PDB file of C-alpha atoms in Angstrom:
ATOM      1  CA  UNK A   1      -5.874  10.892  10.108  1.00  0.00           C
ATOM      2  CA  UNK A   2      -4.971   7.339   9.390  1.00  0.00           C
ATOM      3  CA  UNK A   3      -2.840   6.279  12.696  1.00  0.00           C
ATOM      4  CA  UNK A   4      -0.124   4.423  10.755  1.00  0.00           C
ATOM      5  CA  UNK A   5       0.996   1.427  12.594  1.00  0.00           C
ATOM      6  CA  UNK A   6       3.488   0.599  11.104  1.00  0.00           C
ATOM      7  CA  UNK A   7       5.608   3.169  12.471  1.00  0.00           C
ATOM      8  CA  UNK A   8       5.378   2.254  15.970  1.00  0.00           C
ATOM      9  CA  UNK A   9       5.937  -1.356  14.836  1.00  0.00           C
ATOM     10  CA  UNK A  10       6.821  -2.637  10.987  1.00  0.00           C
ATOM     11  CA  UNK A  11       6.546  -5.870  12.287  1.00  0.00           C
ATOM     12  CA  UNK A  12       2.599  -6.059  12.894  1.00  0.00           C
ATOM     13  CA  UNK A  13       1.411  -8.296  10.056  1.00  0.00           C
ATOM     14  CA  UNK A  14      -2.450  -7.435  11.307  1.00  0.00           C
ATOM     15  CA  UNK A  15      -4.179  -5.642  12.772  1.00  0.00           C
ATOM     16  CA  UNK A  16      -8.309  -4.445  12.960  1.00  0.00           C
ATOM     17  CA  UNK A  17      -9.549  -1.463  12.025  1.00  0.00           C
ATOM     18  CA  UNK A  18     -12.191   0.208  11.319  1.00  0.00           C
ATOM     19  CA  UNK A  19     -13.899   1.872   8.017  1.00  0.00           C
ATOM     20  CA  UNK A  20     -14.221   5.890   8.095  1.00  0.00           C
ATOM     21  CA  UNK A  21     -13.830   6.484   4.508  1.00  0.00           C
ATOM     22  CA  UNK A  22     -14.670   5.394   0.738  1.00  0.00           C
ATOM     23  CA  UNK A  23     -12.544   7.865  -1.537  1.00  0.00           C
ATOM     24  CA  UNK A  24     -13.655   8.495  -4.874  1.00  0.00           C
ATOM     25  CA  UNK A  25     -11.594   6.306  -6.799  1.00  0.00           C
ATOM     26  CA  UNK A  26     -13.003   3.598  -4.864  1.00  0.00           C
ATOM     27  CA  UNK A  27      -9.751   3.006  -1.966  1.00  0.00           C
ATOM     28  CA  UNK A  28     -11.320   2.205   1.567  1.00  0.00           C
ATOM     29  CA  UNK A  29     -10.075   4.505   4.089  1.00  0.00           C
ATOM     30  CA  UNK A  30      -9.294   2.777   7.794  1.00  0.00           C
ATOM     31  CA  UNK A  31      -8.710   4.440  10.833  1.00  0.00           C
ATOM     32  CA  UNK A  32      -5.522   2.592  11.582  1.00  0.00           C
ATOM     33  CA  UNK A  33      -3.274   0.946   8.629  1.00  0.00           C
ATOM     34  CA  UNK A  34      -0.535  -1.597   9.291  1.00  0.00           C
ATOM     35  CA  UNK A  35      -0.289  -0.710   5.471  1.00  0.00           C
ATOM     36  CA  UNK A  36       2.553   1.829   4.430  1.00  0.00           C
ATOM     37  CA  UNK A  37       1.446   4.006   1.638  1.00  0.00           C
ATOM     38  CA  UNK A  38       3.258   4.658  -1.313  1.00  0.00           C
ATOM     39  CA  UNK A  39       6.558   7.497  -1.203  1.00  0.00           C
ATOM     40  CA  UNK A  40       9.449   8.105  -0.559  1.00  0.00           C
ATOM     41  CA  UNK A  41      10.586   5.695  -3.379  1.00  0.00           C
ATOM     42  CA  UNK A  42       8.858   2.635  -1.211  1.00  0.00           C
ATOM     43  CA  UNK A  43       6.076   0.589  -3.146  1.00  0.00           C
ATOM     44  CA  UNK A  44       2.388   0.582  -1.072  1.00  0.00           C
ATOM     45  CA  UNK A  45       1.907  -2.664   0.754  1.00  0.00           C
ATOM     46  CA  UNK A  46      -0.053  -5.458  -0.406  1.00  0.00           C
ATOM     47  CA  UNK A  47      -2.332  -7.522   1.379  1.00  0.00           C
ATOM     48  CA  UNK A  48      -5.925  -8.174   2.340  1.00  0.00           C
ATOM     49  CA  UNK A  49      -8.591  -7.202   4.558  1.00  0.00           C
ATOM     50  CA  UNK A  50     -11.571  -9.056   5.489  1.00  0.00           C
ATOM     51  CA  UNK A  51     -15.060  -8.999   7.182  1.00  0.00           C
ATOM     52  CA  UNK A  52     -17.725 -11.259   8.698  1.00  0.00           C
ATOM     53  CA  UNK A  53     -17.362 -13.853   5.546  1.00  0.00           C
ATOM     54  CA  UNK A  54     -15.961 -11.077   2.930  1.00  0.00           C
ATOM     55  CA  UNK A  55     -12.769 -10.848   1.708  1.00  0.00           C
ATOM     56  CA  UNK A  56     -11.024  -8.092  -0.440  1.00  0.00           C
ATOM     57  CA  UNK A  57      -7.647  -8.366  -1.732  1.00  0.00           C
ATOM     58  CA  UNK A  58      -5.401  -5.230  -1.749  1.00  0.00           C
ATOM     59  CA  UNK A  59      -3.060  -4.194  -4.478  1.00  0.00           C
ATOM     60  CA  UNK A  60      -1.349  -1.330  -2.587  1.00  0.00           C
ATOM     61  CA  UNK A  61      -2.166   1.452  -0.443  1.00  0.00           C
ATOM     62  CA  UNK A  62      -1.826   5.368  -1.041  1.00  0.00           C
ATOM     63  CA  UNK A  63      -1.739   8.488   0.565  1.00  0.00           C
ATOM     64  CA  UNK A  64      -5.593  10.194   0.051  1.00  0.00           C
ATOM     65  CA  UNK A  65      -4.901  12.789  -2.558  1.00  0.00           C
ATOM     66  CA  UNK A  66      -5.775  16.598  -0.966  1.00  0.00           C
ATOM     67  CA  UNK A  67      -5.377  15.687   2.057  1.00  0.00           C
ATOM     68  CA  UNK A  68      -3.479  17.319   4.989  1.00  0.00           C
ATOM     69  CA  UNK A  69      -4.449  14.939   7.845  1.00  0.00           C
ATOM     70  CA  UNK A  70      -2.337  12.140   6.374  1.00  0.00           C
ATOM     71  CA  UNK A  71      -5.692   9.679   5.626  1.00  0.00           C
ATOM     72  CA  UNK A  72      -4.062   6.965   3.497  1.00  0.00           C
ATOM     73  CA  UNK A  73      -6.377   4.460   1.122  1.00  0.00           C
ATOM     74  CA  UNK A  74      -6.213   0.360   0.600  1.00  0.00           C
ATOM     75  CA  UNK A  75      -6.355  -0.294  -3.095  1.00  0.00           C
ATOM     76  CA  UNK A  76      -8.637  -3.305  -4.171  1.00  0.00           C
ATOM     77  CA  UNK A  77      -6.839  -5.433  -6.396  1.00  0.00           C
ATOM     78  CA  UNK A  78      -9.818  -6.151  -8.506  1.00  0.00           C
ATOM     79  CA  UNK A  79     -13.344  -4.594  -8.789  1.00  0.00           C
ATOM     80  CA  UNK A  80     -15.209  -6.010  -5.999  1.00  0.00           C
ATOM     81  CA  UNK A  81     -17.916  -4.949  -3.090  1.00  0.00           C
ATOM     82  CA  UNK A  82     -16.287  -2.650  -0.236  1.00  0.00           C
ATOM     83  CA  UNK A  83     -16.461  -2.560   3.567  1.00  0.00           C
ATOM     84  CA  UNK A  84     -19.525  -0.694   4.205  1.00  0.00           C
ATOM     85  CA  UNK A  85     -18.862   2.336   6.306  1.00  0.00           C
ATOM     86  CA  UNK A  86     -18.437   1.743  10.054  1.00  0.00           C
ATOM     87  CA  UNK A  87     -17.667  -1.699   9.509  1.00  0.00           C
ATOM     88  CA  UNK A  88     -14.696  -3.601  11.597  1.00  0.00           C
ATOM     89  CA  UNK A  89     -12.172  -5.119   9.473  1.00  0.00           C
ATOM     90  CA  UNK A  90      -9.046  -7.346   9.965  1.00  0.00           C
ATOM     91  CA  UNK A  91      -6.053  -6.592   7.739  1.00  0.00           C
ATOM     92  CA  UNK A  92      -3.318  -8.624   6.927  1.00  0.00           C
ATOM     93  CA  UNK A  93      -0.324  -7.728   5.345  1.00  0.00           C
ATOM     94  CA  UNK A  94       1.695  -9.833   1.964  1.00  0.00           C
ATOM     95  CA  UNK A  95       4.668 -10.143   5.003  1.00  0.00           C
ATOM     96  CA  UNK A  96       7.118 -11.889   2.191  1.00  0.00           C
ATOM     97  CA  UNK A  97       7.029  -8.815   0.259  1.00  0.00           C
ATOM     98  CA  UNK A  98       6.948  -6.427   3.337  1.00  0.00           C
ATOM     99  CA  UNK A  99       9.688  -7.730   4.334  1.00  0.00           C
ATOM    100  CA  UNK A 100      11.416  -7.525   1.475  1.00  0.00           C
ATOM    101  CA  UNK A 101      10.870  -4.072   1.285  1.00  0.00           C
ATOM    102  CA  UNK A 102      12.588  -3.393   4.563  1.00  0.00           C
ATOM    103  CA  UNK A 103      15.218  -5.187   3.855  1.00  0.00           C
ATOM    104  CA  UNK A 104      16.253  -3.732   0.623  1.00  0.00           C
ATOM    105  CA  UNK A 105      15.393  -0.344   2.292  1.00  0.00           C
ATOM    106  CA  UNK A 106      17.964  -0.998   5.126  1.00  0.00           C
ATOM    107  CA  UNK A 107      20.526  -1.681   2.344  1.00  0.00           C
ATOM    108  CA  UNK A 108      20.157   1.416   0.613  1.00  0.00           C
ATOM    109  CA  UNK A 109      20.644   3.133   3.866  1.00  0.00           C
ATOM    110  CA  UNK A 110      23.804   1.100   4.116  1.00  0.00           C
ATOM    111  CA  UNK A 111      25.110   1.780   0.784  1.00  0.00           C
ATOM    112  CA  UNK A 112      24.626   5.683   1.234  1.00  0.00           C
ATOM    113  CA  UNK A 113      27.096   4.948   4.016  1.00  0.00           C
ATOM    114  CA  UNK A 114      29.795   3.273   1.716  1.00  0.00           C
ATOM    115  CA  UNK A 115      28.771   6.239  -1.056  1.00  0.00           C
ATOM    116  CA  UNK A 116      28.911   9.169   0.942  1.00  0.00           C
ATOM    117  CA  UNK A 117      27.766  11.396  -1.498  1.00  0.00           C
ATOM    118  CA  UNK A 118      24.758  12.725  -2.193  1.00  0.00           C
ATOM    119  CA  UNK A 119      21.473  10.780  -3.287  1.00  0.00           C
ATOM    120  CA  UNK A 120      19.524  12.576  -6.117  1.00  0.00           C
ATOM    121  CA  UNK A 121      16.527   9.775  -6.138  1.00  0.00           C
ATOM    122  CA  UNK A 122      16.134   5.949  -5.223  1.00  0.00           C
ATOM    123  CA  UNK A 123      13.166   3.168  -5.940  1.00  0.00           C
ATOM    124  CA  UNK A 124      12.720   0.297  -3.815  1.00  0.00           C
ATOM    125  CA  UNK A 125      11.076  -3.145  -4.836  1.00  0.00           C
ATOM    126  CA  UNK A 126      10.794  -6.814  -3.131  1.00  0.00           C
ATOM    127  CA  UNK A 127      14.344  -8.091  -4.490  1.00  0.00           C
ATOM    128  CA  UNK A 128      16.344  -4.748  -5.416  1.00  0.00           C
ATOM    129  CA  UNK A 129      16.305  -1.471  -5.314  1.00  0.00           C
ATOM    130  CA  UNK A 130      19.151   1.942  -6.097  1.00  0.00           C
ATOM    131  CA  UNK A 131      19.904   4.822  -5.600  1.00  0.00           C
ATOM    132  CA  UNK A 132      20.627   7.767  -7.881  1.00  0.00           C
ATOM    133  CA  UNK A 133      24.413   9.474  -6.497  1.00  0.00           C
ATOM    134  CA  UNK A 134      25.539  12.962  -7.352  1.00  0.00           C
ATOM    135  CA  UNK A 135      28.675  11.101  -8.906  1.00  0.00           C
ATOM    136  CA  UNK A 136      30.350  12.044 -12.012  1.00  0.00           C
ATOM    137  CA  UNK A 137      32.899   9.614 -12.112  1.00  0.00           C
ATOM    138  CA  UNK A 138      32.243   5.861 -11.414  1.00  0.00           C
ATOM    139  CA  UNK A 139      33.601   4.022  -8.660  1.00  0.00           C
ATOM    140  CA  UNK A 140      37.039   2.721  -9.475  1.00  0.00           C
ATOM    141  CA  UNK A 141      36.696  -1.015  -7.708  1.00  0.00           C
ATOM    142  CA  UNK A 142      32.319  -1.918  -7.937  1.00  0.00           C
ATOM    143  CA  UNK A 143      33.741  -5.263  -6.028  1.00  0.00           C
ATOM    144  CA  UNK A 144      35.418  -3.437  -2.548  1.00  0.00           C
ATOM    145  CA  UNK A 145      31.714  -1.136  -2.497  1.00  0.00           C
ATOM    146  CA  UNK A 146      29.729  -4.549  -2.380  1.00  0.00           C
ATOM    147  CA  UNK A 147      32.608  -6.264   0.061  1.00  0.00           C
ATOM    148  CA  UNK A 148      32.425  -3.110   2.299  1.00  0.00           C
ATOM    149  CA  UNK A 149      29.323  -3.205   2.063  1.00  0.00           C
ATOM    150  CA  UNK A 150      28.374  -6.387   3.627  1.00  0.00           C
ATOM    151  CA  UNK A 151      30.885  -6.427   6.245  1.00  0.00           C
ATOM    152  CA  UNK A 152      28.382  -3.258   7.766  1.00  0.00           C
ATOM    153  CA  UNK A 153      25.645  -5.592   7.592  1.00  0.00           C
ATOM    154  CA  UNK A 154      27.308  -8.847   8.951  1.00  0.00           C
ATOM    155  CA  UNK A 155      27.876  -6.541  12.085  1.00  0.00           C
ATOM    156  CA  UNK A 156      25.024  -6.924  13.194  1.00  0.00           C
ATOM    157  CA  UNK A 157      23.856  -3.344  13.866  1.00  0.00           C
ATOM    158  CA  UNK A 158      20.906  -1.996  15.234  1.00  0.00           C
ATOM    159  CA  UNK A 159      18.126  -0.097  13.524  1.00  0.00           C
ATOM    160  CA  UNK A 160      15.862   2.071  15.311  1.00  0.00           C
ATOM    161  CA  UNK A 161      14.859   5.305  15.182  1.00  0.00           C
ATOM    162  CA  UNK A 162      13.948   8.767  17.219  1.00  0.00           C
ATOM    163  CA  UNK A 163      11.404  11.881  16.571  1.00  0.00           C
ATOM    164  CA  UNK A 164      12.783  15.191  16.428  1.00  0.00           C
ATOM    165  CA  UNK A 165      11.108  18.574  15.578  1.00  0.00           C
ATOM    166  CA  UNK A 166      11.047  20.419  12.111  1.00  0.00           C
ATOM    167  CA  UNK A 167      12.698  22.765  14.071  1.00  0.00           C
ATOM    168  CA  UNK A 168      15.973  20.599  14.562  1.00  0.00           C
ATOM    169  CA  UNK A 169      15.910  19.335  11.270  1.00  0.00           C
ATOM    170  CA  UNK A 170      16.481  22.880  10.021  1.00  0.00           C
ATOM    171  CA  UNK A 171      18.936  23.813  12.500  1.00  0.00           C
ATOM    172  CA  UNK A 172      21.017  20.074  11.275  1.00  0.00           C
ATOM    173  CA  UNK A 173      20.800  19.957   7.424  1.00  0.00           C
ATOM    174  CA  UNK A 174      23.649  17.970   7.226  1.00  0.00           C
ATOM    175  CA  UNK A 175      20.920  15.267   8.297  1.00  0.00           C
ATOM    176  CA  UNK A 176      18.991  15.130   4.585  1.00  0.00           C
ATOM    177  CA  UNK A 177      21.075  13.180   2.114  1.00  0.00           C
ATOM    178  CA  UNK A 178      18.814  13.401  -0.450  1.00  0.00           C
ATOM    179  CA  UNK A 179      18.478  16.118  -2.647  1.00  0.00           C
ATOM    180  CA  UNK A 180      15.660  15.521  -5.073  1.00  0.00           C
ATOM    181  CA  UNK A 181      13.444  15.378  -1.817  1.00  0.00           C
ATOM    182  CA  UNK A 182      13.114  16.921   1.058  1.00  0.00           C
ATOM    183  CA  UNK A 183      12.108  15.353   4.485  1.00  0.00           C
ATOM    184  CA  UNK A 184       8.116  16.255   5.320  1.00  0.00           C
ATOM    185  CA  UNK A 185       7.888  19.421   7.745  1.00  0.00           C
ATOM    186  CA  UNK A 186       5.035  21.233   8.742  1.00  0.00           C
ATOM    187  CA  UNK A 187       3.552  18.325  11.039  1.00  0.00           C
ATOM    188  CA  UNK A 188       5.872  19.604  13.879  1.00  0.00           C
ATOM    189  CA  UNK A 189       8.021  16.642  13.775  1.00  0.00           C
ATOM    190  CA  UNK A 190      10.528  14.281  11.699  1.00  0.00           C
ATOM    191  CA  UNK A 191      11.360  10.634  12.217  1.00  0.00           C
ATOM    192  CA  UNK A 192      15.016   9.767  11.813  1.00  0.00           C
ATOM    193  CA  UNK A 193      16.508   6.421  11.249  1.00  0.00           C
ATOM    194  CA  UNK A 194      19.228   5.153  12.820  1.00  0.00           C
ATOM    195  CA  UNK A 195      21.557   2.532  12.165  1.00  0.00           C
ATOM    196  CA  UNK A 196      24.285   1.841  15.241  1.00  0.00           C
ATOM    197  CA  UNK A 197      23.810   2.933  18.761  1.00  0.00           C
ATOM    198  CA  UNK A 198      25.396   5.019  21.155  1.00  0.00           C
ATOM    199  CA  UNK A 199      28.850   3.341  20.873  1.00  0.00           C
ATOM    200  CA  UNK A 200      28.938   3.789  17.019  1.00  0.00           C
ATOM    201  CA  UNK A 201      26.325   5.425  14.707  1.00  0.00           C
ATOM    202  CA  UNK A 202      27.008   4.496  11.300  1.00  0.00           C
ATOM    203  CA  UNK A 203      23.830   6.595   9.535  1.00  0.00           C
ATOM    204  CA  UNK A 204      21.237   8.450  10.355  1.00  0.00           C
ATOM    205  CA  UNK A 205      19.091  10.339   8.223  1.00  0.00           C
ATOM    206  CA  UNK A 206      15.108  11.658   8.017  1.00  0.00           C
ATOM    207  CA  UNK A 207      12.872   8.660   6.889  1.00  0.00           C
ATOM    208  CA  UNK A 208       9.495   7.495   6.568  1.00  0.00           C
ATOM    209  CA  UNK A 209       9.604   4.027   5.642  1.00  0.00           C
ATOM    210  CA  UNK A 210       9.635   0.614   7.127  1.00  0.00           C
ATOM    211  CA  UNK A 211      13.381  -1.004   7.984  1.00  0.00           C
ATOM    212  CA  UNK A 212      14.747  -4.411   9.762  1.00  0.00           C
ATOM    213  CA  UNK A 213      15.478  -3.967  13.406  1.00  0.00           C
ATOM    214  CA  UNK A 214      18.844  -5.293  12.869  1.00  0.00           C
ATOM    215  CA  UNK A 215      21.135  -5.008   9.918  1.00  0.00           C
ATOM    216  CA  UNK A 216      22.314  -8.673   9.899  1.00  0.00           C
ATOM    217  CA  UNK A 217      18.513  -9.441   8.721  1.00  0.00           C
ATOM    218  CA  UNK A 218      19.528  -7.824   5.442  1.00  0.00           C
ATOM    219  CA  UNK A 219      21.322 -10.614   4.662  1.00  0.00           C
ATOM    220  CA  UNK A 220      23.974 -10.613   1.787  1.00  0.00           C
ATOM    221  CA  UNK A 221      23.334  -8.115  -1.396  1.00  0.00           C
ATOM    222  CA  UNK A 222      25.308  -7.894  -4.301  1.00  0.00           C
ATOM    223  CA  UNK A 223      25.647  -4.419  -6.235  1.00  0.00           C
ATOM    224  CA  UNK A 224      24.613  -4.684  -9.532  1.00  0.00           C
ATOM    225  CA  UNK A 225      24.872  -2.250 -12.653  1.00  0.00           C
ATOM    226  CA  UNK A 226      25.839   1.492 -12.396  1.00  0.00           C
ATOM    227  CA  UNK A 227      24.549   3.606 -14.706  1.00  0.00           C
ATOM    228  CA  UNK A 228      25.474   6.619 -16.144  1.00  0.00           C
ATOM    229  CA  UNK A 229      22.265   9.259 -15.449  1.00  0.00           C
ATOM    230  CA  UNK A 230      23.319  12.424 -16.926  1.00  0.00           C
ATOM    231  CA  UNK A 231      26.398  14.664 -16.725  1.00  0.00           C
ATOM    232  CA  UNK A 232      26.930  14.247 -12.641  1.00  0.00           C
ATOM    233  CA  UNK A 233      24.662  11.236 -12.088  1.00  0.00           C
ATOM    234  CA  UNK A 234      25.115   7.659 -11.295  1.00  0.00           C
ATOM    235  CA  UNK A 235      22.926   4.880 -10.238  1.00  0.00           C
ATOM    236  CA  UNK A 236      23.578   2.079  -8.537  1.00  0.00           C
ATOM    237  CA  UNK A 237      21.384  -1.054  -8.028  1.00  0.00           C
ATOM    238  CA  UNK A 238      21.617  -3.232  -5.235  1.00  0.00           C
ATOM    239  CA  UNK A 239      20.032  -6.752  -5.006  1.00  0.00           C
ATOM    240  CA  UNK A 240      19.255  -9.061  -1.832  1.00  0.00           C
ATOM    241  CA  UNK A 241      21.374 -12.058  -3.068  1.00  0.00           C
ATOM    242  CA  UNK A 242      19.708 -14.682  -2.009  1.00  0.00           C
TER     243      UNK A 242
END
């Protein structure tokens, strides 16, 4: 598999690596990816990689189609020469929009706190994102949801997150907000994120993606349109406001 780095630390911004795979499509396949590949309503990451004096840029990066061992694939943004097989590479990630990413995702964590209903689908991007909310009605006051929502994020809390095993996760359902899809099992084990510590958890919930390590690096948001989606379905944009 592709030891994804990015879990153990979604601040690396590079990393080296080395070349195991050329799918067909023509994505280079490394054996360790500060990269996070596209799902779970997160965009792939963006970036380059280079070697000796070549350089490929990276559009995104996406989990290897068929496969069970979790291989994921770099993207090239344009046609151009691969890594040759074997070689040693140095990626480096588009950090600005990385970072973007986590924060938005963070948010939407945050506003499934303030909603506490439950999520039917969500998108993320480098300035917004929403969520979809099993909500026929809309809110009555859009303004105390965004107000309430930043006073959880001026607080400052921490993000971090545990491993438990598919096990667990079955015997805790209550865990899995959303309901359009369902947490990975079959690997053994689930990562949860966790926002608050010991003295108060706020949220925690099954997820794959890349967050802040503290909520205050959100920074302000501002909840945009809600949508009508259907006969019990709302969505509800956020935006980083700044």
């Amino acid at each position: 598999m592709t030891l994804p780095l990015f879990l153990e630390d979604a601040y690396l911004r590079d990393a080296r690596a080395r070349v195991i795979e050329h799918t067909p499509e023509g994505g280079v396949v490394l054996d360790r990816s500060i990269f996070y590949a596209a799902g779970g309503g997160q965009p792939g990451d963006s970036g380059v990689i280079t070697w000796g004096t070549r350089r490929l840029g990276i559009a995104t990066c996406v989990k290897v189609e068929g496969s069970a061992q979790g291989y994921t694939a770099l993207v090239a943004a344009e046609p151009a020469p691969l890594p040759p097989l074997g070689a040693v590479v140095e990626q480096s990630l588009d950090w600005e929009r990385r970072h973007a990413h986590m924060r938005v995702h963070s948010a939407l964590h945050l506003l499934s706190v303030v909603i506490p209903l439950p999520v039917t689908g969500g998108s993320i991007s480098a300035g917004k994102g929403r969520l979809d909310f099993d909500m026929p009605d809309a809110p009555e006051d859009k303004d105390a949801l965004e107000r309430s929502l930043n006073a959880l994020i001026e607080l400052d809390y921490v993000v971090s997150e545990e491993w438990i095993s598919d096990e667990e996760l079955r015997a805790n359902p209550q865990l899995v907000k959303t309901m359009s899809v369902q947490p990975p099992v079959g690997a053994g084990r689930v990562r949860l994120v966790r926002i608050g510590d010991a003295t108060r958890q706020i949220d925690l919930q099954p997820c794959g993606g890349t967050h802040v390590a503290r909520t205050s690096e959100i920074g302000r948001v501002r909840i945009g349109k809600i949508e009508k989606k259907g006969k019990q379905n709302r969505r509800v944009y956020l935006h980083l406001d700044d």
